[in-house]
Short mmCIF file of N, CA and C in Angstrom, two decimals:
data_model
loop_
_atom_site.label_atom_id
_atom_site.label_comp_id
_atom_site.label_asym_id
_atom_site.label_seq_id
_atom_site.Cartn_x
_atom_site.Cartn_y
_atom_site.Cartn_z
N MET A 671 -60.48 -64.16 -21.49
CA MET A 671 -60.06 -64.70 -20.27
C MET A 671 -58.82 -64.25 -19.76
N VAL A 672 -58.05 -63.67 -20.63
CA VAL A 672 -56.71 -62.97 -20.17
C VAL A 672 -57.09 -62.00 -18.98
N GLY A 673 -58.28 -61.27 -19.04
CA GLY A 673 -58.68 -60.47 -18.00
C GLY A 673 -58.82 -61.23 -16.76
N THR A 674 -59.17 -62.49 -16.81
CA THR A 674 -59.41 -63.35 -15.65
C THR A 674 -58.03 -63.52 -14.90
N VAL A 675 -56.99 -63.82 -15.76
CA VAL A 675 -55.62 -64.01 -15.25
C VAL A 675 -55.13 -62.75 -14.56
N GLU A 676 -55.30 -61.60 -15.19
CA GLU A 676 -54.79 -60.33 -14.73
C GLU A 676 -55.58 -59.90 -13.47
N ARG A 677 -56.91 -60.23 -13.40
CA ARG A 677 -57.75 -59.96 -12.14
C ARG A 677 -57.25 -60.91 -11.05
N ALA A 678 -56.98 -62.24 -11.42
CA ALA A 678 -56.61 -63.07 -10.37
C ALA A 678 -55.25 -62.76 -9.74
N ALA A 679 -54.36 -62.24 -10.49
CA ALA A 679 -53.07 -61.74 -10.12
C ALA A 679 -53.21 -60.58 -9.14
N ARG A 680 -54.01 -59.68 -9.59
CA ARG A 680 -54.20 -58.40 -8.71
C ARG A 680 -54.87 -58.75 -7.41
N LEU A 681 -55.83 -59.68 -7.47
CA LEU A 681 -56.58 -60.05 -6.16
C LEU A 681 -55.56 -60.80 -5.17
N ALA A 682 -54.74 -61.70 -5.75
CA ALA A 682 -53.85 -62.33 -4.92
C ALA A 682 -52.81 -61.43 -4.39
N GLU A 683 -52.32 -60.49 -5.15
CA GLU A 683 -51.25 -59.56 -4.73
C GLU A 683 -52.02 -58.62 -3.62
N GLN A 684 -53.24 -58.12 -3.86
CA GLN A 684 -53.92 -57.22 -2.87
C GLN A 684 -54.15 -57.99 -1.48
N HIS A 685 -54.33 -59.24 -1.55
CA HIS A 685 -54.70 -60.01 -0.24
C HIS A 685 -53.55 -60.72 0.28
N LEU A 686 -52.42 -60.91 -0.35
CA LEU A 686 -51.34 -61.66 0.14
C LEU A 686 -50.02 -61.04 0.38
N ALA A 687 -49.79 -60.03 -0.61
CA ALA A 687 -48.34 -59.58 -0.69
C ALA A 687 -47.96 -58.73 0.59
N THR A 688 -48.81 -58.00 1.25
CA THR A 688 -48.36 -57.40 2.46
C THR A 688 -48.62 -58.19 3.62
N ALA A 689 -49.80 -58.70 3.67
CA ALA A 689 -50.30 -59.47 4.96
C ALA A 689 -49.40 -60.93 5.01
N LEU A 690 -49.01 -61.56 4.03
CA LEU A 690 -48.45 -62.82 4.01
C LEU A 690 -47.32 -62.91 2.95
N PRO A 691 -46.23 -62.10 3.14
CA PRO A 691 -45.32 -62.01 2.15
C PRO A 691 -44.63 -63.41 1.72
N ARG A 692 -44.43 -64.27 2.64
CA ARG A 692 -43.83 -65.62 2.29
C ARG A 692 -44.85 -66.31 1.50
N ARG A 693 -46.29 -66.36 1.76
CA ARG A 693 -47.20 -66.98 1.02
C ARG A 693 -47.26 -66.34 -0.38
N TRP A 694 -47.20 -65.09 -0.49
CA TRP A 694 -47.16 -64.40 -1.65
C TRP A 694 -45.98 -64.83 -2.62
N GLN A 695 -44.81 -65.03 -2.04
CA GLN A 695 -43.71 -65.53 -2.77
C GLN A 695 -44.05 -66.87 -3.43
N HIS A 696 -44.63 -67.78 -2.60
CA HIS A 696 -44.98 -69.14 -3.09
C HIS A 696 -46.08 -68.88 -4.14
N VAL A 697 -47.12 -68.10 -4.10
CA VAL A 697 -48.08 -68.04 -5.03
C VAL A 697 -47.56 -67.52 -6.38
N ARG A 698 -46.65 -66.51 -6.26
CA ARG A 698 -45.96 -65.99 -7.53
C ARG A 698 -45.25 -67.08 -8.29
N SER A 699 -44.62 -67.91 -7.62
CA SER A 699 -43.84 -68.96 -8.20
C SER A 699 -44.75 -70.11 -8.72
N VAL A 700 -45.94 -70.37 -7.95
CA VAL A 700 -46.84 -71.38 -8.48
C VAL A 700 -47.48 -70.84 -9.80
N ALA A 701 -47.80 -69.64 -9.86
CA ALA A 701 -48.36 -68.95 -10.98
C ALA A 701 -47.33 -69.04 -12.21
N ALA A 702 -46.10 -68.75 -12.13
CA ALA A 702 -45.16 -68.77 -12.97
C ALA A 702 -45.06 -70.21 -13.59
N LYS A 703 -44.98 -71.21 -12.67
CA LYS A 703 -44.91 -72.51 -12.99
C LYS A 703 -46.13 -73.10 -13.85
N ALA A 704 -47.34 -72.57 -13.38
CA ALA A 704 -48.60 -72.88 -14.17
C ALA A 704 -48.50 -72.25 -15.55
N GLN A 705 -47.94 -71.04 -15.64
CA GLN A 705 -47.83 -70.42 -16.93
C GLN A 705 -46.96 -71.45 -17.85
N LYS A 706 -45.83 -71.94 -17.28
CA LYS A 706 -45.06 -72.89 -18.04
C LYS A 706 -45.70 -74.18 -18.55
N LEU A 707 -46.64 -74.61 -17.65
CA LEU A 707 -47.37 -75.86 -17.84
C LEU A 707 -48.66 -75.64 -18.78
N SER A 708 -48.96 -74.47 -18.97
CA SER A 708 -50.19 -74.16 -19.72
C SER A 708 -50.41 -74.79 -21.04
N PRO A 709 -49.37 -75.06 -21.76
CA PRO A 709 -49.48 -75.80 -23.12
C PRO A 709 -50.14 -77.15 -22.86
N LEU A 710 -49.93 -77.72 -21.73
CA LEU A 710 -50.49 -79.06 -21.48
C LEU A 710 -51.98 -79.12 -21.34
N VAL A 711 -52.63 -77.95 -21.06
CA VAL A 711 -54.07 -77.93 -20.80
C VAL A 711 -54.84 -77.26 -22.03
N GLY A 712 -54.15 -77.01 -22.96
CA GLY A 712 -54.89 -76.38 -24.20
C GLY A 712 -55.77 -75.16 -23.80
N GLN A 713 -57.01 -75.28 -24.12
CA GLN A 713 -58.01 -74.16 -24.07
C GLN A 713 -58.12 -73.73 -22.51
N ASP A 714 -57.69 -74.57 -21.54
CA ASP A 714 -57.84 -74.25 -20.12
C ASP A 714 -56.58 -73.47 -19.57
N ALA A 715 -55.81 -73.06 -20.38
CA ALA A 715 -54.57 -72.32 -19.92
C ALA A 715 -54.81 -71.20 -18.99
N GLU A 716 -55.82 -70.34 -19.28
CA GLU A 716 -56.10 -69.23 -18.52
C GLU A 716 -56.67 -69.68 -17.17
N THR A 717 -57.48 -70.71 -17.24
CA THR A 717 -58.15 -71.27 -16.00
C THR A 717 -57.04 -71.68 -15.19
N LEU A 718 -56.18 -72.44 -15.62
CA LEU A 718 -54.99 -73.01 -14.82
C LEU A 718 -54.22 -71.90 -14.24
N ILE A 719 -53.85 -70.83 -14.96
CA ILE A 719 -53.11 -69.83 -14.42
C ILE A 719 -53.79 -68.95 -13.31
N ALA A 720 -55.00 -68.71 -13.67
CA ALA A 720 -55.93 -67.90 -12.69
C ALA A 720 -55.93 -68.77 -11.32
N ALA A 721 -56.22 -70.12 -11.34
CA ALA A 721 -56.36 -70.89 -10.24
C ALA A 721 -55.03 -70.81 -9.45
N ALA A 722 -53.86 -70.85 -10.30
CA ALA A 722 -52.65 -70.91 -9.51
C ALA A 722 -52.48 -69.56 -8.78
N TRP A 723 -52.82 -68.42 -9.35
CA TRP A 723 -52.76 -67.21 -8.62
C TRP A 723 -53.65 -67.22 -7.42
N LEU A 724 -54.84 -67.77 -7.46
CA LEU A 724 -55.73 -67.62 -6.41
C LEU A 724 -55.84 -68.75 -5.40
N HIS A 725 -55.00 -69.82 -5.68
CA HIS A 725 -55.18 -71.08 -4.85
C HIS A 725 -55.02 -70.90 -3.41
N ASP A 726 -54.22 -69.87 -2.91
CA ASP A 726 -53.91 -69.68 -1.54
C ASP A 726 -54.63 -68.34 -0.99
N VAL A 727 -55.56 -67.79 -1.67
CA VAL A 727 -56.10 -66.52 -1.27
C VAL A 727 -56.80 -66.73 0.06
N GLY A 728 -57.42 -67.91 0.33
CA GLY A 728 -58.02 -68.14 1.45
C GLY A 728 -57.28 -68.06 2.79
N TYR A 729 -55.97 -67.91 2.67
CA TYR A 729 -55.05 -67.70 3.91
C TYR A 729 -55.21 -66.23 4.30
N ALA A 730 -55.52 -65.34 3.43
CA ALA A 730 -55.50 -63.79 3.77
C ALA A 730 -56.47 -63.61 4.95
N PRO A 731 -55.93 -62.85 5.93
CA PRO A 731 -56.69 -62.65 7.15
C PRO A 731 -58.00 -62.19 7.00
N GLU A 732 -58.38 -61.33 6.01
CA GLU A 732 -59.80 -60.77 5.83
C GLU A 732 -60.50 -61.73 5.16
N ILE A 733 -60.07 -62.97 4.67
CA ILE A 733 -60.89 -63.92 3.93
C ILE A 733 -61.16 -64.99 4.90
N VAL A 734 -60.34 -65.35 5.82
CA VAL A 734 -60.47 -66.54 6.63
C VAL A 734 -61.78 -66.44 7.35
N ALA A 735 -62.52 -67.66 7.21
CA ALA A 735 -63.87 -67.80 7.82
C ALA A 735 -63.85 -69.08 8.61
N THR A 736 -63.47 -70.22 8.00
CA THR A 736 -63.53 -71.52 8.74
C THR A 736 -62.14 -71.99 9.16
N GLY A 737 -61.06 -71.24 8.61
CA GLY A 737 -59.71 -71.65 8.87
C GLY A 737 -59.17 -72.80 7.87
N PHE A 738 -60.05 -73.11 6.95
CA PHE A 738 -59.74 -74.08 5.88
C PHE A 738 -59.58 -73.31 4.66
N HIS A 739 -58.32 -72.98 4.22
CA HIS A 739 -58.11 -72.01 3.26
C HIS A 739 -58.70 -72.32 1.82
N SER A 740 -58.75 -73.57 1.55
CA SER A 740 -59.28 -73.96 0.21
C SER A 740 -60.67 -73.49 0.04
N LEU A 741 -61.50 -73.88 1.14
CA LEU A 741 -62.84 -73.53 1.13
C LEU A 741 -63.25 -72.07 1.37
N ASP A 742 -62.41 -71.59 2.22
CA ASP A 742 -62.57 -70.05 2.48
C ASP A 742 -62.31 -69.21 1.36
N GLY A 743 -61.34 -69.52 0.63
CA GLY A 743 -60.98 -68.78 -0.66
C GLY A 743 -61.98 -68.96 -1.70
N ALA A 744 -62.43 -70.23 -2.04
CA ALA A 744 -63.38 -70.44 -3.08
C ALA A 744 -64.61 -69.75 -2.82
N ARG A 745 -65.19 -69.86 -1.55
CA ARG A 745 -66.35 -69.26 -1.18
C ARG A 745 -66.29 -67.69 -1.39
N TRP A 746 -65.19 -67.19 -0.89
CA TRP A 746 -65.01 -65.70 -0.96
C TRP A 746 -65.01 -65.23 -2.36
N LEU A 747 -64.18 -65.85 -3.20
CA LEU A 747 -64.25 -65.64 -4.69
C LEU A 747 -65.49 -65.59 -5.38
N LEU A 748 -66.34 -66.70 -5.00
CA LEU A 748 -67.74 -66.72 -5.63
C LEU A 748 -68.57 -65.63 -5.00
N ARG A 749 -68.51 -65.35 -3.80
CA ARG A 749 -69.33 -64.26 -3.17
C ARG A 749 -68.97 -62.91 -3.77
N HIS A 750 -67.72 -62.69 -4.13
CA HIS A 750 -67.38 -61.46 -4.70
C HIS A 750 -67.31 -61.31 -6.21
N GLY A 751 -67.83 -62.36 -6.91
CA GLY A 751 -67.82 -62.42 -8.33
C GLY A 751 -66.45 -62.41 -8.98
N ALA A 752 -65.48 -62.99 -8.26
CA ALA A 752 -64.12 -62.99 -8.68
C ALA A 752 -63.65 -64.43 -9.33
N ALA A 753 -64.66 -65.23 -9.37
CA ALA A 753 -64.41 -66.58 -10.04
C ALA A 753 -65.92 -67.18 -10.45
N ASP A 754 -65.86 -67.95 -11.33
CA ASP A 754 -66.96 -68.76 -11.80
C ASP A 754 -66.79 -70.07 -10.89
N ARG A 755 -67.90 -70.81 -11.14
CA ARG A 755 -68.16 -72.05 -10.20
C ARG A 755 -66.88 -72.97 -10.65
N ARG A 756 -66.40 -73.13 -11.77
CA ARG A 756 -65.41 -74.07 -12.09
C ARG A 756 -64.08 -73.63 -11.54
N LEU A 757 -63.66 -72.38 -11.68
CA LEU A 757 -62.51 -71.82 -11.02
C LEU A 757 -62.64 -72.01 -9.61
N ALA A 758 -63.64 -71.68 -8.93
CA ALA A 758 -63.79 -71.74 -7.47
C ALA A 758 -63.62 -73.29 -7.10
N SER A 759 -64.02 -74.16 -7.81
CA SER A 759 -63.96 -75.58 -7.52
C SER A 759 -62.51 -76.07 -7.56
N LEU A 760 -61.87 -75.53 -8.70
CA LEU A 760 -60.45 -75.97 -8.83
C LEU A 760 -59.66 -75.53 -7.50
N ILE A 761 -59.95 -74.33 -7.10
CA ILE A 761 -59.32 -73.66 -5.93
C ILE A 761 -59.72 -74.51 -4.80
N ALA A 762 -60.94 -74.90 -4.59
CA ALA A 762 -61.48 -75.51 -3.43
C ALA A 762 -60.86 -76.85 -3.17
N HIS A 763 -60.57 -77.45 -4.37
CA HIS A 763 -60.02 -78.89 -4.31
C HIS A 763 -58.48 -78.99 -4.63
N HIS A 764 -57.85 -77.88 -4.62
CA HIS A 764 -56.42 -77.99 -5.03
C HIS A 764 -55.62 -78.80 -4.05
N SER A 765 -54.73 -79.59 -4.61
CA SER A 765 -53.75 -80.29 -3.77
C SER A 765 -54.34 -81.13 -2.67
N CYS A 766 -55.19 -82.02 -3.09
CA CYS A 766 -55.80 -83.02 -2.16
C CYS A 766 -56.42 -82.28 -1.05
N ALA A 767 -57.17 -81.19 -1.21
CA ALA A 767 -57.87 -80.59 -0.27
C ALA A 767 -59.08 -81.31 0.50
N SER A 768 -59.61 -82.17 -0.33
CA SER A 768 -60.77 -82.94 0.17
C SER A 768 -60.27 -83.83 1.46
N TYR A 769 -59.02 -84.28 1.39
CA TYR A 769 -58.39 -84.98 2.62
C TYR A 769 -58.46 -84.17 3.80
N GLU A 770 -57.91 -82.88 3.64
CA GLU A 770 -57.90 -81.90 4.67
C GLU A 770 -59.20 -81.52 5.25
N ALA A 771 -60.23 -81.36 4.26
CA ALA A 771 -61.59 -81.09 4.55
C ALA A 771 -62.19 -82.22 5.44
N ASP A 772 -61.89 -83.47 5.16
CA ASP A 772 -62.31 -84.50 5.98
C ASP A 772 -61.77 -84.45 7.40
N GLU A 773 -60.49 -84.33 7.50
CA GLU A 773 -59.80 -84.08 8.88
C GLU A 773 -60.55 -82.90 9.65
N ARG A 774 -60.87 -81.85 8.92
CA ARG A 774 -61.63 -80.73 9.67
C ARG A 774 -63.06 -81.02 9.92
N GLY A 775 -63.61 -81.99 9.45
CA GLY A 775 -65.04 -82.19 9.52
C GLY A 775 -65.81 -81.36 8.52
N LEU A 776 -65.23 -80.95 7.48
CA LEU A 776 -65.79 -80.09 6.36
C LEU A 776 -65.88 -80.82 5.15
N GLY A 777 -65.65 -82.16 5.10
CA GLY A 777 -65.62 -82.91 3.74
C GLY A 777 -66.91 -82.82 3.05
N GLN A 778 -68.01 -83.08 3.79
CA GLN A 778 -69.32 -82.99 3.14
C GLN A 778 -69.71 -81.64 2.64
N VAL A 779 -69.31 -80.62 3.45
CA VAL A 779 -69.65 -79.22 2.97
C VAL A 779 -68.86 -78.92 1.74
N LEU A 780 -67.63 -79.31 1.65
CA LEU A 780 -66.70 -79.04 0.54
C LEU A 780 -67.34 -79.71 -0.74
N ARG A 781 -67.66 -80.93 -0.54
CA ARG A 781 -68.14 -81.77 -1.76
C ARG A 781 -69.47 -81.20 -2.14
N SER A 782 -70.38 -80.74 -1.25
CA SER A 782 -71.64 -80.31 -1.59
C SER A 782 -71.64 -78.99 -2.29
N GLU A 783 -70.69 -78.13 -1.93
CA GLU A 783 -70.63 -76.85 -2.54
C GLU A 783 -69.79 -76.75 -3.87
N PHE A 784 -68.70 -77.61 -3.85
CA PHE A 784 -67.80 -77.56 -4.98
C PHE A 784 -67.48 -78.92 -5.58
N PRO A 785 -67.86 -79.21 -6.83
CA PRO A 785 -67.55 -80.52 -7.34
C PRO A 785 -66.07 -80.59 -7.62
N GLN A 786 -65.62 -81.82 -7.41
CA GLN A 786 -64.10 -82.06 -7.67
C GLN A 786 -63.95 -82.51 -9.09
N GLU A 787 -62.98 -81.87 -9.76
CA GLU A 787 -62.71 -82.12 -11.09
C GLU A 787 -61.42 -82.96 -11.22
N GLU A 788 -61.42 -83.96 -11.89
CA GLU A 788 -60.29 -84.72 -12.21
C GLU A 788 -59.87 -84.51 -13.65
N SER A 789 -58.86 -83.88 -13.93
CA SER A 789 -58.50 -83.32 -15.31
C SER A 789 -57.04 -82.99 -15.44
N PRO A 790 -56.53 -82.81 -16.65
CA PRO A 790 -55.12 -82.26 -16.71
C PRO A 790 -54.91 -80.97 -16.12
N THR A 791 -56.03 -80.21 -16.09
CA THR A 791 -55.95 -78.92 -15.51
C THR A 791 -55.79 -78.97 -13.97
N SER A 792 -56.55 -79.76 -13.30
CA SER A 792 -56.43 -79.96 -11.85
C SER A 792 -55.19 -80.54 -11.53
N ASP A 793 -54.72 -81.54 -12.26
CA ASP A 793 -53.39 -82.27 -11.97
C ASP A 793 -52.32 -81.21 -12.23
N ALA A 794 -52.31 -80.35 -13.21
CA ALA A 794 -51.26 -79.42 -13.37
C ALA A 794 -51.20 -78.31 -12.25
N LEU A 795 -52.38 -77.91 -11.74
CA LEU A 795 -52.42 -77.07 -10.55
C LEU A 795 -51.87 -77.76 -9.38
N TRP A 796 -52.21 -78.92 -9.10
CA TRP A 796 -51.62 -79.62 -7.99
C TRP A 796 -50.15 -79.77 -8.10
N TYR A 797 -49.72 -80.05 -9.35
CA TYR A 797 -48.18 -80.20 -9.52
C TYR A 797 -47.39 -78.85 -9.31
N ALA A 798 -48.05 -77.86 -9.76
CA ALA A 798 -47.38 -76.45 -9.55
C ALA A 798 -47.34 -76.15 -8.14
N ASP A 799 -48.34 -76.35 -7.50
CA ASP A 799 -48.46 -76.02 -6.05
C ASP A 799 -47.41 -77.09 -5.35
N MET A 800 -47.51 -78.29 -5.53
CA MET A 800 -46.71 -79.27 -4.69
C MET A 800 -45.21 -79.49 -5.14
N THR A 801 -44.84 -78.68 -6.02
CA THR A 801 -43.37 -78.66 -6.42
C THR A 801 -42.79 -77.32 -6.39
N THR A 802 -43.53 -76.52 -5.45
CA THR A 802 -43.00 -75.18 -5.20
C THR A 802 -43.06 -75.03 -3.76
N GLY A 803 -41.86 -74.64 -3.16
CA GLY A 803 -41.61 -74.45 -1.82
C GLY A 803 -42.30 -73.19 -1.28
N PRO A 804 -42.30 -73.03 0.10
CA PRO A 804 -42.85 -71.89 0.70
C PRO A 804 -42.27 -70.57 0.29
N ASP A 805 -41.03 -70.56 -0.05
CA ASP A 805 -40.29 -69.26 -0.51
C ASP A 805 -40.18 -69.24 -2.04
N GLY A 806 -41.06 -70.05 -2.76
CA GLY A 806 -41.11 -70.03 -4.16
C GLY A 806 -40.03 -70.87 -4.80
N GLN A 807 -39.20 -71.58 -4.12
CA GLN A 807 -38.24 -72.43 -4.76
C GLN A 807 -38.78 -73.73 -5.36
N ASP A 808 -38.16 -74.23 -6.32
CA ASP A 808 -38.56 -75.44 -6.99
C ASP A 808 -38.12 -76.58 -6.01
N LEU A 809 -39.05 -77.52 -5.85
CA LEU A 809 -38.76 -78.69 -5.02
C LEU A 809 -39.36 -79.87 -5.75
N ALA A 810 -38.79 -81.08 -5.60
CA ALA A 810 -39.36 -82.41 -5.88
C ALA A 810 -40.60 -82.56 -5.06
N VAL A 811 -41.49 -83.20 -5.49
CA VAL A 811 -42.73 -83.41 -4.56
C VAL A 811 -42.48 -84.11 -3.21
N GLY A 812 -41.48 -85.01 -3.22
CA GLY A 812 -41.14 -85.56 -2.05
C GLY A 812 -40.37 -84.68 -0.98
N GLU A 813 -39.59 -83.77 -1.57
CA GLU A 813 -38.98 -82.69 -0.67
C GLU A 813 -40.11 -81.68 -0.22
N ARG A 814 -41.06 -81.44 -1.01
CA ARG A 814 -42.17 -80.49 -0.61
C ARG A 814 -42.96 -81.22 0.52
N LEU A 815 -43.30 -82.45 0.31
CA LEU A 815 -44.07 -83.03 1.36
C LEU A 815 -43.21 -83.21 2.71
N ALA A 816 -41.92 -83.40 2.70
CA ALA A 816 -41.07 -83.43 3.78
C ALA A 816 -41.04 -82.10 4.53
N GLU A 817 -40.95 -81.00 3.67
CA GLU A 817 -40.90 -79.66 4.15
C GLU A 817 -42.18 -79.32 4.86
N ILE A 818 -43.34 -79.62 4.33
CA ILE A 818 -44.59 -79.42 4.92
C ILE A 818 -44.65 -80.20 6.32
N ARG A 819 -44.21 -81.35 6.39
CA ARG A 819 -44.16 -82.20 7.59
C ARG A 819 -43.28 -81.46 8.62
N ARG A 820 -42.19 -81.01 8.25
CA ARG A 820 -41.23 -80.37 9.22
C ARG A 820 -41.79 -79.04 9.76
N ARG A 821 -42.44 -78.27 8.80
CA ARG A 821 -43.01 -76.99 9.18
C ARG A 821 -44.14 -77.01 10.10
N TYR A 822 -45.06 -78.02 9.83
CA TYR A 822 -46.23 -78.14 10.69
C TYR A 822 -46.12 -79.09 11.84
N GLY A 823 -45.14 -79.91 11.83
CA GLY A 823 -45.02 -80.79 13.09
C GLY A 823 -45.76 -81.98 12.88
N PRO A 824 -45.34 -83.12 13.66
CA PRO A 824 -46.00 -84.42 13.60
C PRO A 824 -47.47 -84.52 14.04
N ASP A 825 -47.83 -83.57 14.90
CA ASP A 825 -49.29 -83.61 15.48
C ASP A 825 -50.21 -82.78 14.74
N SER A 826 -49.80 -82.06 13.75
CA SER A 826 -50.72 -81.15 13.02
C SER A 826 -51.69 -81.79 12.13
N ILE A 827 -52.85 -81.16 12.06
CA ILE A 827 -53.93 -81.63 11.08
C ILE A 827 -53.37 -81.82 9.71
N VAL A 828 -52.39 -80.94 9.28
CA VAL A 828 -51.90 -80.82 8.04
C VAL A 828 -51.02 -82.04 7.73
N THR A 829 -50.22 -82.43 8.70
CA THR A 829 -49.40 -83.62 8.65
C THR A 829 -50.25 -84.90 8.50
N ARG A 830 -51.32 -84.88 9.42
CA ARG A 830 -52.20 -86.11 9.40
C ARG A 830 -52.80 -86.27 7.95
N PHE A 831 -53.38 -85.33 7.46
CA PHE A 831 -54.19 -85.36 6.25
C PHE A 831 -53.10 -85.77 5.07
N TRP A 832 -51.93 -85.37 5.07
CA TRP A 832 -51.04 -85.78 3.99
C TRP A 832 -50.50 -87.24 4.09
N GLN A 833 -50.68 -87.86 5.32
CA GLN A 833 -50.35 -89.21 5.34
C GLN A 833 -51.47 -90.00 4.47
N ARG A 834 -52.60 -89.48 4.48
CA ARG A 834 -53.60 -90.30 3.68
C ARG A 834 -53.62 -89.78 2.21
N ALA A 835 -53.30 -88.58 2.09
CA ALA A 835 -53.46 -87.92 0.67
C ALA A 835 -52.35 -88.25 -0.24
N GLU A 836 -51.22 -88.50 0.28
CA GLU A 836 -49.93 -88.57 -0.47
C GLU A 836 -50.09 -89.49 -1.69
N PRO A 837 -50.75 -90.67 -1.71
CA PRO A 837 -50.82 -91.53 -2.95
C PRO A 837 -51.66 -90.70 -4.04
N ALA A 838 -52.78 -90.14 -3.63
CA ALA A 838 -53.51 -89.34 -4.70
C ALA A 838 -52.57 -88.16 -5.23
N LEU A 839 -52.01 -87.50 -4.38
CA LEU A 839 -51.08 -86.40 -4.98
C LEU A 839 -50.06 -86.88 -5.80
N LEU A 840 -49.35 -88.01 -5.41
CA LEU A 840 -48.31 -88.51 -6.30
C LEU A 840 -48.83 -88.99 -7.62
N GLU A 841 -49.99 -89.52 -7.68
CA GLU A 841 -50.56 -89.82 -9.05
C GLU A 841 -50.82 -88.75 -9.85
N ALA A 842 -51.43 -87.54 -9.26
CA ALA A 842 -51.60 -86.43 -10.12
C ALA A 842 -50.22 -85.84 -10.61
N VAL A 843 -49.35 -85.82 -9.79
CA VAL A 843 -47.92 -85.30 -10.16
C VAL A 843 -47.43 -86.23 -11.24
N SER A 844 -47.59 -87.51 -11.15
CA SER A 844 -47.05 -88.38 -12.06
C SER A 844 -47.70 -88.23 -13.50
N ARG A 845 -49.07 -87.95 -13.39
CA ARG A 845 -49.89 -87.79 -14.73
C ARG A 845 -49.28 -86.54 -15.38
N THR A 846 -48.98 -85.44 -14.58
CA THR A 846 -48.51 -84.23 -15.17
C THR A 846 -47.12 -84.57 -15.67
N GLN A 847 -46.29 -85.23 -14.97
CA GLN A 847 -44.94 -85.45 -15.61
C GLN A 847 -45.05 -86.30 -16.83
N ASP A 848 -45.92 -87.13 -16.95
CA ASP A 848 -46.11 -88.03 -18.12
C ASP A 848 -46.53 -86.97 -19.19
N ARG A 849 -47.40 -86.02 -19.05
CA ARG A 849 -47.87 -85.15 -20.05
C ARG A 849 -46.65 -84.19 -20.50
N MET A 850 -45.84 -83.88 -19.44
CA MET A 850 -44.76 -83.04 -19.75
C MET A 850 -43.73 -83.79 -20.63
N ALA A 851 -43.54 -85.10 -20.36
CA ALA A 851 -42.61 -85.96 -21.18
C ALA A 851 -43.13 -86.02 -22.63
N ALA A 852 -44.43 -86.15 -22.79
CA ALA A 852 -45.06 -86.33 -24.11
C ALA A 852 -45.16 -84.93 -24.96
N TYR A 853 -45.09 -83.88 -24.17
CA TYR A 853 -45.12 -82.56 -24.80
C TYR A 853 -43.86 -81.77 -24.35
N PRO A 854 -42.76 -82.00 -24.99
CA PRO A 854 -41.60 -81.24 -24.51
C PRO A 854 -41.84 -79.77 -24.35
N MET A 855 -41.37 -79.25 -23.30
CA MET A 855 -41.57 -77.83 -23.06
C MET A 855 -40.33 -77.03 -22.96
#
């Protein structure tokens, strides 16, 4: 599976580093945080780290299809044999993506193509993403949500979906923090 992590890192770099350098900085930091969190997920460590590398690949201009990065990235990864169904599903549903899918009218599509997993692995991915700012800086989840709202503005679809998604996100973050407290890192 280490090959999976290495391949994920290469794919992310190939599609994000030049085209979207700020997004690339975020992804690199999310992957580093996932690496630190990996003891919390046991045998899923490589899956968590690979998902962290690939979670935003759907923003790459050559991958965008629907404009919904979680779905676009997961579909592209499956189509190109770069992810198995589980890894693609973790990416498709990362960080409350089902709420954004509903806002975009893609909720049924997302759920029919990719099952949503509720596990320490998905929680850790959400935690790593939602405690990492757009430039790779560490942020508390509340700071990250405020940053997203400022960046996208009050009328954005992204801001609207976060109003509904915030409780589910905070629960996943809290579960990860509880695991971190029980497993000193």
